[in-house]
Short mmCIF file of C-alpha atoms in Angstrom, two decimals:
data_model
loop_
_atom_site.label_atom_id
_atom_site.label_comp_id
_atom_site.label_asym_id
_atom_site.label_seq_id
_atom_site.Cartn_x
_atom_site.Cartn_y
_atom_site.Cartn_z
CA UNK A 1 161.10 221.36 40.38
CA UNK A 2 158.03 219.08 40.78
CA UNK A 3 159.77 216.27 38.82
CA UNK A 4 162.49 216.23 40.99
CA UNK A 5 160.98 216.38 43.67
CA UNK A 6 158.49 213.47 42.55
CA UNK A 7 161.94 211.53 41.62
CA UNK A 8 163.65 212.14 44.92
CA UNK A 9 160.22 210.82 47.01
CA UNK A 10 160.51 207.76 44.27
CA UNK A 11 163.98 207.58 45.66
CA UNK A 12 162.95 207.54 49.04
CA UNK A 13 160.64 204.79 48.49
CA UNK A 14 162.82 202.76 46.76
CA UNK A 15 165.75 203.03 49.64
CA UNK A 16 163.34 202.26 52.10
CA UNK A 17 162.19 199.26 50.71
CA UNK A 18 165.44 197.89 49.58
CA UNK A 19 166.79 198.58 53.00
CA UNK A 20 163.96 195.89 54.38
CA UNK A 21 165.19 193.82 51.84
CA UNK A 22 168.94 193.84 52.91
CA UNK A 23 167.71 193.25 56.59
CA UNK A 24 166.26 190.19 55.27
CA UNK A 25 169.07 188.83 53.16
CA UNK A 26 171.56 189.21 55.64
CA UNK A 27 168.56 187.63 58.51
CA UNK A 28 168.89 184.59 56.11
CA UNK A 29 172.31 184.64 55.10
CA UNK A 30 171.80 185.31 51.50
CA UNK A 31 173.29 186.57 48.74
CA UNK A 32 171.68 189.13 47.14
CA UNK A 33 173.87 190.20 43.43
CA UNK A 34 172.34 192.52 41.00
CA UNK A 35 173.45 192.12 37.59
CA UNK A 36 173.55 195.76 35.16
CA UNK A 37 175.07 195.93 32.10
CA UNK A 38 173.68 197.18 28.61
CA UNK A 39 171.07 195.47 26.74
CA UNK A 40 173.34 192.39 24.94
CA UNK A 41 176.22 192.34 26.99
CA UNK A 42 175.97 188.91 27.69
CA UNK A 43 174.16 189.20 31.30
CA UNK A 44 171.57 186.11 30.76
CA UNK A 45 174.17 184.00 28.91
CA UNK A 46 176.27 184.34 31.94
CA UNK A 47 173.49 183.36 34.31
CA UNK A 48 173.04 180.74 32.28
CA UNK A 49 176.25 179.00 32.95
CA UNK A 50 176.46 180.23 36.33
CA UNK A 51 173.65 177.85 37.32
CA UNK A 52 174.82 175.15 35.06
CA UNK A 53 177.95 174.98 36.94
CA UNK A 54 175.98 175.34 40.53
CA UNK A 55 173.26 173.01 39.43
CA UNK A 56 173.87 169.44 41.23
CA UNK A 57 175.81 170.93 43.40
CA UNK A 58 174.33 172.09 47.22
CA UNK A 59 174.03 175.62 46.58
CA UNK A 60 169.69 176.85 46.87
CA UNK A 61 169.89 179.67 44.01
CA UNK A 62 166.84 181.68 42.54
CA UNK A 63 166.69 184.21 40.27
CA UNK A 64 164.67 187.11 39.15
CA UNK A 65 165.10 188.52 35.86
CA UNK A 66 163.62 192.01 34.91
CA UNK A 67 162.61 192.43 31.70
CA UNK A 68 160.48 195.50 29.37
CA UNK A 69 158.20 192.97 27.87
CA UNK A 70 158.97 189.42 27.30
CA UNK A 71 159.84 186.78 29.56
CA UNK A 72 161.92 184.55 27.50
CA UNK A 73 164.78 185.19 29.73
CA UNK A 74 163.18 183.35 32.44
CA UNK A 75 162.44 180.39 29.76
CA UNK A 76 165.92 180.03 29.28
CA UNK A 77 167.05 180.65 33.16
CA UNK A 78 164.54 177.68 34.38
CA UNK A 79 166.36 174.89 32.68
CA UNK A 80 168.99 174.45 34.87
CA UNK A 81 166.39 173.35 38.52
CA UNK A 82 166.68 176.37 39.65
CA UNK A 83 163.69 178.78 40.30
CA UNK A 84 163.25 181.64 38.24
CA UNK A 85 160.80 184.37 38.22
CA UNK A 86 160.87 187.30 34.91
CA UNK A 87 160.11 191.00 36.29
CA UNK A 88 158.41 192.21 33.40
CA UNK A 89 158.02 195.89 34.12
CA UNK A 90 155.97 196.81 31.33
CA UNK A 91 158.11 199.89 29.71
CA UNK A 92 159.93 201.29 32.89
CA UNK A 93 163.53 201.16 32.05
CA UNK A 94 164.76 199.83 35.84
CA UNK A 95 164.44 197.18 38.23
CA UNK A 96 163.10 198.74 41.46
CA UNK A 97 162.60 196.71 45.38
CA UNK A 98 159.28 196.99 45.24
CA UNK A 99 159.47 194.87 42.06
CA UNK A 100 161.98 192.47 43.56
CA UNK A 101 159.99 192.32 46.60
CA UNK A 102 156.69 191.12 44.73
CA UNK A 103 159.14 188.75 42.77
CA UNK A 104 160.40 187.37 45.90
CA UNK A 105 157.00 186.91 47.24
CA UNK A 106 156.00 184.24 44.06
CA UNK A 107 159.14 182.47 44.19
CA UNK A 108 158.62 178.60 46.20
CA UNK A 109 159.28 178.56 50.60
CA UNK A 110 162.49 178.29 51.59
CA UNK A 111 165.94 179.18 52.11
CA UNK A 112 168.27 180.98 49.54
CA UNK A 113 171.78 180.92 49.40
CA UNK A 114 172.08 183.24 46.52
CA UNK A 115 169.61 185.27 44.59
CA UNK A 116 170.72 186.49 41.53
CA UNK A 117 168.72 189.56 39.80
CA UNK A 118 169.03 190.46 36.13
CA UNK A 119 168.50 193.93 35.65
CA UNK A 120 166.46 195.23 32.42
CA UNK A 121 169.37 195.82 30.14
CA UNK A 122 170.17 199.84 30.48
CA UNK A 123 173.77 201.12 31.52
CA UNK A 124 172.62 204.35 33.24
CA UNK A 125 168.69 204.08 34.63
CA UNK A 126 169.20 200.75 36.93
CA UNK A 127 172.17 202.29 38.88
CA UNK A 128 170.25 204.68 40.91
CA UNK A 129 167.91 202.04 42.52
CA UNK A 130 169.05 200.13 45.05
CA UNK A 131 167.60 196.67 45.56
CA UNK A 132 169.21 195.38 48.65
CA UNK A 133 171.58 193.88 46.88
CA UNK A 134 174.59 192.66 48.52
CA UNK A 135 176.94 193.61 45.36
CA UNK A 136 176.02 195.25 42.24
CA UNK A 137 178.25 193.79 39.31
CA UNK A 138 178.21 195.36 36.09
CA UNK A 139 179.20 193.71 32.68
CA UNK A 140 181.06 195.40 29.79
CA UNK A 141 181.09 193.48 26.30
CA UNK A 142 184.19 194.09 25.02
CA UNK A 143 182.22 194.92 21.82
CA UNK A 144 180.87 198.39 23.31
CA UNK A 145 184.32 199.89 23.29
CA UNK A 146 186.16 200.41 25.91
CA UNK A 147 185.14 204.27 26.77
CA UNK A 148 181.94 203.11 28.44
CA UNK A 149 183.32 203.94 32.01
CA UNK A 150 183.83 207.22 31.84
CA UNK A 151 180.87 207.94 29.37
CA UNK A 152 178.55 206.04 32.29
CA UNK A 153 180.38 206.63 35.47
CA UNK A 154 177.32 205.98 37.49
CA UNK A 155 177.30 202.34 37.25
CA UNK A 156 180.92 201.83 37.19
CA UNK A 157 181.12 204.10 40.86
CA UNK A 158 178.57 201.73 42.45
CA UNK A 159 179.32 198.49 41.50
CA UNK A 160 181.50 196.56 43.03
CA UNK A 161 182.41 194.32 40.04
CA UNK A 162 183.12 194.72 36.96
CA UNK A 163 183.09 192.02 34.17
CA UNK A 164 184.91 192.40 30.95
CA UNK A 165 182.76 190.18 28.84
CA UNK A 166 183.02 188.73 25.36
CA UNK A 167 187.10 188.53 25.87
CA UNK A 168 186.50 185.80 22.89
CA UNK A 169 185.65 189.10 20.80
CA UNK A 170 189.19 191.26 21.40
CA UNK A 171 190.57 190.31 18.56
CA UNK A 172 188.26 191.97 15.82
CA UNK A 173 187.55 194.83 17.89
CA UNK A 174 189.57 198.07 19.29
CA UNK A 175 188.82 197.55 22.52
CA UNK A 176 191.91 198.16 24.95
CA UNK A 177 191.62 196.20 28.22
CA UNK A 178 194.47 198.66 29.67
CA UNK A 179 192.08 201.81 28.96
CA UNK A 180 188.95 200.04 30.39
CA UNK A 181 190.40 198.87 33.66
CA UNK A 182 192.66 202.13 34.11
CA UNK A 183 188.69 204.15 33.37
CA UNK A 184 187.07 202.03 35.52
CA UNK A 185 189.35 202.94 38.57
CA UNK A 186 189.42 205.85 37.79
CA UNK A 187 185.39 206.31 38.45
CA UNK A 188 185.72 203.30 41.65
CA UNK A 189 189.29 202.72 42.72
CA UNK A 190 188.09 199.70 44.73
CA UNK A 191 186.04 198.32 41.62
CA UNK A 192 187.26 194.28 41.27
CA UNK A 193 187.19 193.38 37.62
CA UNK A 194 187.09 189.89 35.87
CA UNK A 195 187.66 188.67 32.56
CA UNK A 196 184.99 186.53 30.91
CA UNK A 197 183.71 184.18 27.93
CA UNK A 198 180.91 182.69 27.50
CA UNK A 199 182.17 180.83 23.89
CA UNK A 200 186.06 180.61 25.15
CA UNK A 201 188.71 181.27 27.51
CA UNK A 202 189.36 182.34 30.19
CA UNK A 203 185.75 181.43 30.52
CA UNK A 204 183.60 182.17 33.73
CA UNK A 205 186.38 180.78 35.99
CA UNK A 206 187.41 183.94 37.79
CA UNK A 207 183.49 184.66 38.30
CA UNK A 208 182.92 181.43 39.24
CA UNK A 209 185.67 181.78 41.60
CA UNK A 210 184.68 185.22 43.15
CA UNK A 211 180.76 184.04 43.17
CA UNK A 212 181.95 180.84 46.08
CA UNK A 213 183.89 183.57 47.69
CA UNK A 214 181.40 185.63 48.46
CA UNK A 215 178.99 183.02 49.41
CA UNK A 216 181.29 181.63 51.73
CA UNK A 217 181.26 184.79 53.24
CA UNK A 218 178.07 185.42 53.00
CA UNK A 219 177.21 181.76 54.87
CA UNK A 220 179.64 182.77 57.75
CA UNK A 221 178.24 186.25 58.40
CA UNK B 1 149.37 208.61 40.77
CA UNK B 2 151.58 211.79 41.26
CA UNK B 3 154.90 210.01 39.42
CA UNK B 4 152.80 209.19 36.34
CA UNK B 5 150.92 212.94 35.99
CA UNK B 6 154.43 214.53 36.33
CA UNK B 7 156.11 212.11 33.72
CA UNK B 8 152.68 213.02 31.23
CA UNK B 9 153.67 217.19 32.21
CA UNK B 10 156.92 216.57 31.30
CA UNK B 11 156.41 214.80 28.35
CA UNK B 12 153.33 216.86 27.00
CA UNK B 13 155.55 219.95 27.57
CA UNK B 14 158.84 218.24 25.41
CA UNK B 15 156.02 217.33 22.39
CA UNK B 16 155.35 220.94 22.44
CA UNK B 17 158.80 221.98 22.17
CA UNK B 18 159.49 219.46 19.40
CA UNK B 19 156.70 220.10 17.13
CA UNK B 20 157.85 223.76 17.38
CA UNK B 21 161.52 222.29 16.23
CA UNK B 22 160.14 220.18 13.57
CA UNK B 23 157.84 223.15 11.85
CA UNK B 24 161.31 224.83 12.32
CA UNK B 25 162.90 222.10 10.28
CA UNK B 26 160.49 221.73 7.66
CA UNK B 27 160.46 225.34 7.19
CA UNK B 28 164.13 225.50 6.47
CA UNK B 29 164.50 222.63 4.65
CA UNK B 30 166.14 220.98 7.09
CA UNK B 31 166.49 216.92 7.22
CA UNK B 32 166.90 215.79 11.54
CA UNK B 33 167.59 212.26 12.22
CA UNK B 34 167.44 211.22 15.71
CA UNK B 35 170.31 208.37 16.32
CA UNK B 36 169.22 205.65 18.73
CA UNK B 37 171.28 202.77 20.38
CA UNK B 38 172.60 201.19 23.14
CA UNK B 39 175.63 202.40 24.39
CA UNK B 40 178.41 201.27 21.77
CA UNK B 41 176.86 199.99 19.15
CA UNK B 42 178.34 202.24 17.06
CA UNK B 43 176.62 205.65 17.02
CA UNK B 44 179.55 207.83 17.27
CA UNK B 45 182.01 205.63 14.70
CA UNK B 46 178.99 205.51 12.20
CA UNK B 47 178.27 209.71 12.31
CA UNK B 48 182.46 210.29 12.01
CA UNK B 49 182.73 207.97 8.20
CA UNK B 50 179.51 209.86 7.30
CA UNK B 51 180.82 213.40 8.41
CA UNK B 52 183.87 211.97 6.53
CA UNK B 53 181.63 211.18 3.59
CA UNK B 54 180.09 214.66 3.41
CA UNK B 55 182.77 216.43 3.92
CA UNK B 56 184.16 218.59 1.09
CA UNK B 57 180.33 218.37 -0.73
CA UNK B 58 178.20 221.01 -0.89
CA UNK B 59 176.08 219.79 1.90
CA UNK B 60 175.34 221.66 5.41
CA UNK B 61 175.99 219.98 8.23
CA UNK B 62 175.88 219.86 12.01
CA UNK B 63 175.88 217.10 14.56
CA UNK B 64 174.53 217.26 18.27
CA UNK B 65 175.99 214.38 20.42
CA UNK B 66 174.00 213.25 23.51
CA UNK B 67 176.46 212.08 26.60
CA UNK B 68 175.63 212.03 30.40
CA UNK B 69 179.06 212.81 31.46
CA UNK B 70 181.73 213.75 28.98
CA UNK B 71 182.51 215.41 25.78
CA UNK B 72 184.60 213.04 23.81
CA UNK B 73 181.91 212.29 21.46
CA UNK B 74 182.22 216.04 20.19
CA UNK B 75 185.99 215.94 20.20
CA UNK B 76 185.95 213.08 17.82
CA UNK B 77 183.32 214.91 15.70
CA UNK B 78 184.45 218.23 15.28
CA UNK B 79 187.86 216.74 13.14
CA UNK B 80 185.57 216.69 10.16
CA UNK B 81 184.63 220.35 9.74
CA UNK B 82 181.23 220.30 10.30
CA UNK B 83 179.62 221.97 13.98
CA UNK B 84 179.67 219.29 16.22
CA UNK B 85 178.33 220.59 19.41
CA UNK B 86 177.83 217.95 23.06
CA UNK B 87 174.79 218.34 25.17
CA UNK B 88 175.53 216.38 28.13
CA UNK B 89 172.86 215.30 30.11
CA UNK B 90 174.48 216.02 33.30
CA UNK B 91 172.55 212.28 34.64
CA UNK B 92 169.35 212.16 32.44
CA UNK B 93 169.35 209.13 30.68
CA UNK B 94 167.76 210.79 26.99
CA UNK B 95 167.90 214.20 25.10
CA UNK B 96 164.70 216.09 25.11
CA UNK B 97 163.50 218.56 22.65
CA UNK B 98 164.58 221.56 25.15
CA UNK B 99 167.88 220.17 25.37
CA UNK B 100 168.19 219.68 21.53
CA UNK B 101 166.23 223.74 20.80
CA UNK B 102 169.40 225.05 23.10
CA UNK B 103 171.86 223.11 21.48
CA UNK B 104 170.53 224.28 18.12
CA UNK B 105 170.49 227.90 19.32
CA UNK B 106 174.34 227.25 19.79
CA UNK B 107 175.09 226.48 16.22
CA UNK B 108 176.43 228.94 14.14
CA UNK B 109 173.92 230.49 12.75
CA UNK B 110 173.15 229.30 8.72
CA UNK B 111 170.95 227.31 7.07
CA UNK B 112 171.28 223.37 7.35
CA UNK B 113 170.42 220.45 5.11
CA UNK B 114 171.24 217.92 7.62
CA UNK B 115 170.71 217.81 11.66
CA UNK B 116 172.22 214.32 13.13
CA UNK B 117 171.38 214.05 16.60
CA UNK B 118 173.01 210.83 18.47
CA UNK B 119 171.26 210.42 21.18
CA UNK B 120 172.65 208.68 24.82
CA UNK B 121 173.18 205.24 24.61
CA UNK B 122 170.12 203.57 26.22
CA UNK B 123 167.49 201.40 24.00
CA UNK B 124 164.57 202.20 26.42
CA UNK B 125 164.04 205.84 27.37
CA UNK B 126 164.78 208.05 24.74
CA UNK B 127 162.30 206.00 22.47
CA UNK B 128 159.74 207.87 24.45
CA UNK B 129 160.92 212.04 23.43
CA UNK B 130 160.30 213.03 20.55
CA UNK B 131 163.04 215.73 19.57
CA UNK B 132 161.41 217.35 15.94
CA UNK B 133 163.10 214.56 14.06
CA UNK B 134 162.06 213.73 10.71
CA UNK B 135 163.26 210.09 11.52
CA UNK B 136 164.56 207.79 14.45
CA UNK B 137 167.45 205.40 13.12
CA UNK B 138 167.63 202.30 15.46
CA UNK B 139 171.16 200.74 15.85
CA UNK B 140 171.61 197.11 16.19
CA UNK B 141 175.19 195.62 16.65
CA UNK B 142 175.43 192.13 15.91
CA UNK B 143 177.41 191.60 19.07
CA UNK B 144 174.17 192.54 20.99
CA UNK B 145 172.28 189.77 20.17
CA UNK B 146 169.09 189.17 17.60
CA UNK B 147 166.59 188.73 20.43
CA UNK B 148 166.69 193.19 20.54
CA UNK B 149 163.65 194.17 18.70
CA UNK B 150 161.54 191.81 20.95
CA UNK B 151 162.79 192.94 23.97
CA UNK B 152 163.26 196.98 23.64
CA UNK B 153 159.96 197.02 21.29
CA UNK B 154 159.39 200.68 21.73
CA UNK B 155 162.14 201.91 19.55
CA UNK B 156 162.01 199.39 17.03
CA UNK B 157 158.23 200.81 16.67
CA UNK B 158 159.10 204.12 16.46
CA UNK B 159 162.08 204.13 14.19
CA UNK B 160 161.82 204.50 10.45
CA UNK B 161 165.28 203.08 9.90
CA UNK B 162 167.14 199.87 11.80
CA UNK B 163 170.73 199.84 10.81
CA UNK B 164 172.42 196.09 11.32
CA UNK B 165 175.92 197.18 12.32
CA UNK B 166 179.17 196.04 12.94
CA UNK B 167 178.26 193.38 10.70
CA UNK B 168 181.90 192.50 10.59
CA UNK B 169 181.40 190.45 13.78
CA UNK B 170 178.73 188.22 12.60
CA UNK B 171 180.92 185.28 12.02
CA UNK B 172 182.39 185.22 15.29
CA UNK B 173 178.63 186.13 16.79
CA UNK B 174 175.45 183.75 17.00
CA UNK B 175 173.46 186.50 15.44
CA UNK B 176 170.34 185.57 12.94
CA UNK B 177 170.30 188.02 10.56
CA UNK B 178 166.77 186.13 10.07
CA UNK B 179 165.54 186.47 13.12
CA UNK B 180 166.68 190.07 13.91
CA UNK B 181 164.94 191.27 10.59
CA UNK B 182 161.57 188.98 11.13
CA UNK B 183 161.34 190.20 14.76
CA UNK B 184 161.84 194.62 13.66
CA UNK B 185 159.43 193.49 11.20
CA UNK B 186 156.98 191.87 13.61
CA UNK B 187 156.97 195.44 15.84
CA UNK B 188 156.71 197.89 13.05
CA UNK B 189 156.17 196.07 9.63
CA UNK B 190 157.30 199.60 7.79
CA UNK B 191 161.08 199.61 9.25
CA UNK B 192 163.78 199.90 6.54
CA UNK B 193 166.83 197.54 7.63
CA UNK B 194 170.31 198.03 6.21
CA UNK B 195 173.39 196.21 7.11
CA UNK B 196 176.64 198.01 7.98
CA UNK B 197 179.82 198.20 9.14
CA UNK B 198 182.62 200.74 10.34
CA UNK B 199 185.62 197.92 9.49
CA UNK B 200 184.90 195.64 6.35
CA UNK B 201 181.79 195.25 3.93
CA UNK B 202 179.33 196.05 3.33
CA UNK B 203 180.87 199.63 4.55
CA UNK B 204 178.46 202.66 5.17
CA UNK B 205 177.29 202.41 1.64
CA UNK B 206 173.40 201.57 1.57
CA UNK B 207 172.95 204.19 4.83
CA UNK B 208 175.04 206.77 2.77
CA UNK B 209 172.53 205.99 -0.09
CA UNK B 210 169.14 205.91 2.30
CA UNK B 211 170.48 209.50 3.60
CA UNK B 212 171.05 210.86 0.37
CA UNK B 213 167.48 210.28 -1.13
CA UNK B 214 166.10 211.18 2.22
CA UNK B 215 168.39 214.63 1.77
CA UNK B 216 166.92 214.71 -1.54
CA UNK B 217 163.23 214.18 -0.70
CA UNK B 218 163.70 216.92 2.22
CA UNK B 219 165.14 219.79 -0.02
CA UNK B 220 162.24 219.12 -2.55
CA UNK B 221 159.78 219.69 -0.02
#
């Protein structure tokens, strides 16, 4: 009983502080995404050519990338101009706003168009804090198999994207992309889902596409 | 302050509970391995060819399989005629040794030579219960990446066994088998690695061997 109610005050805390954070995004007109997927889906090799394809362009994009213990996925974020800052929570298994908001505070002056935030790499733990995100988008590896949905509903319930990652991998796996989109809506009949591929088609183009969409949005709101 | 006493409670009060399982074990002779991963790297496909391996010896078997929602990981186990019984989590992102004692109490009663408990798919929290086992086995897939070990340290510490897996995939993958290896090895120079895979070689056969000496070593004891 104590645990829970510890958890739900932890709760509490968390909401509160990621609704200050929301106020804030919107104030600014940024966009706020919040990447979850399992450890080695593919989330920092996405970010990584996400900001090679906005870098030289006139978007301002940060990002924040939580992490147990190292930081080498903020090594290979900062190559691309772009500020990046690793959340290295030191065991706990979950970004949480007070550790984006500390993040936020160490990143250089100045306006934001989009803020991207790489969640430690955990399919069920992340989902439950909210970090004033404007979207949460989960990634599924094709390699996982494809009964991840309903076996973590959680995630797939809140998120408002899904992408079906490593599509370069279908053909030596079992995965059926039929099963994991009919699972997914089945959990979150609004969910939008993208194919991706890092090493091959159809690439990031669809995510690419969806990213401008929503900051276009996002810049007009 | 309060979060961090709580989480000690609860996690002095699960050690108690599992050293009470493991002088269980050890009194009846009974090898547990505690299967680690994150979600679908393989867990479930691994315990149904070694089920399939056992079956029709003269070994006694049962399987508990971890899930937060559903119970298809038990429906795919039971096929092999061994008790196969689901604890789902209901939420919690681990098993604990309460959760694994009512399980047990479940069984049919009878003494066992082997207890394989796959826990939910999450490389970060259940690293941190201890559940009686003699041993945690650490799952790897190829597909995840080889930068794992360094990232999710706690389990690669704590585990006596890493199996490589789905080592089919590695030529379409940019694995290191290397790196992966030198990396357990820098955590927790005592992990045994062996490479396996559900679809091609080198099959189950070098876990199927590791299990049978440690089968061996357990009834001798």
């Amino acid at each position: 009983m104590a645990r829970v109610e510890v958890k739900q005050n932890v709760l509490r805390e968390n909401d509160r502080i990621a609704a200050e954070l929301r106020a804030g995004f919107r104030d600014r007109h940024t966009l706020c995404l919040n990447l979850i997927s399992s450890p080695g889906a593919g989330k920092t090799s996405v970010l990584e050519q996400t900001l090679e394809a906005l870098a030289g362009g006139r978007r301002r994009v940060a990002v924040l990338t939580g992490d147990i213990q190292t930081d080498r996925d903020a090594a290979r974020l900062h190559r691309y101009g772009f500020p990046a800052r690793q959340i290295t929570t030191g065991g706990t298994c979950h970004l949480d706003a007070a550790m984006v908001r500390k993040a936020l505070g160490e990143l250089p002056p100045g306006p934001l168009d989009l803020l991207l935030v790489e969640n430690v790499g955990n399919l069920v733990c992340p989902a439950a804090y909210d970090l004033g995100e404007d979207a949460k988008v989960v990634m599924l590896s094709v390699a996982e198999g494809d009964d991840k949905p309903l076996k973590y509903p959680s995630i797939f319930r809140r998120a408002r994207l899904m992408l079906l990652h490593k599509i370069d991998l279908l053909p030596y796996t079992k995965f059926s992309l039929d099963a994991a989109r009919a699972d997914a809506r089945r959990v979150n009949p609004d969910i939008e889902i993208i194919e991706t591929s890092c090493v091959g088609p159809p690439g990031l183009t669809g995510w690419l596409a969806w990213l401008e969409a929503r900051l276009h949005e996002t810049a007009g709101r």
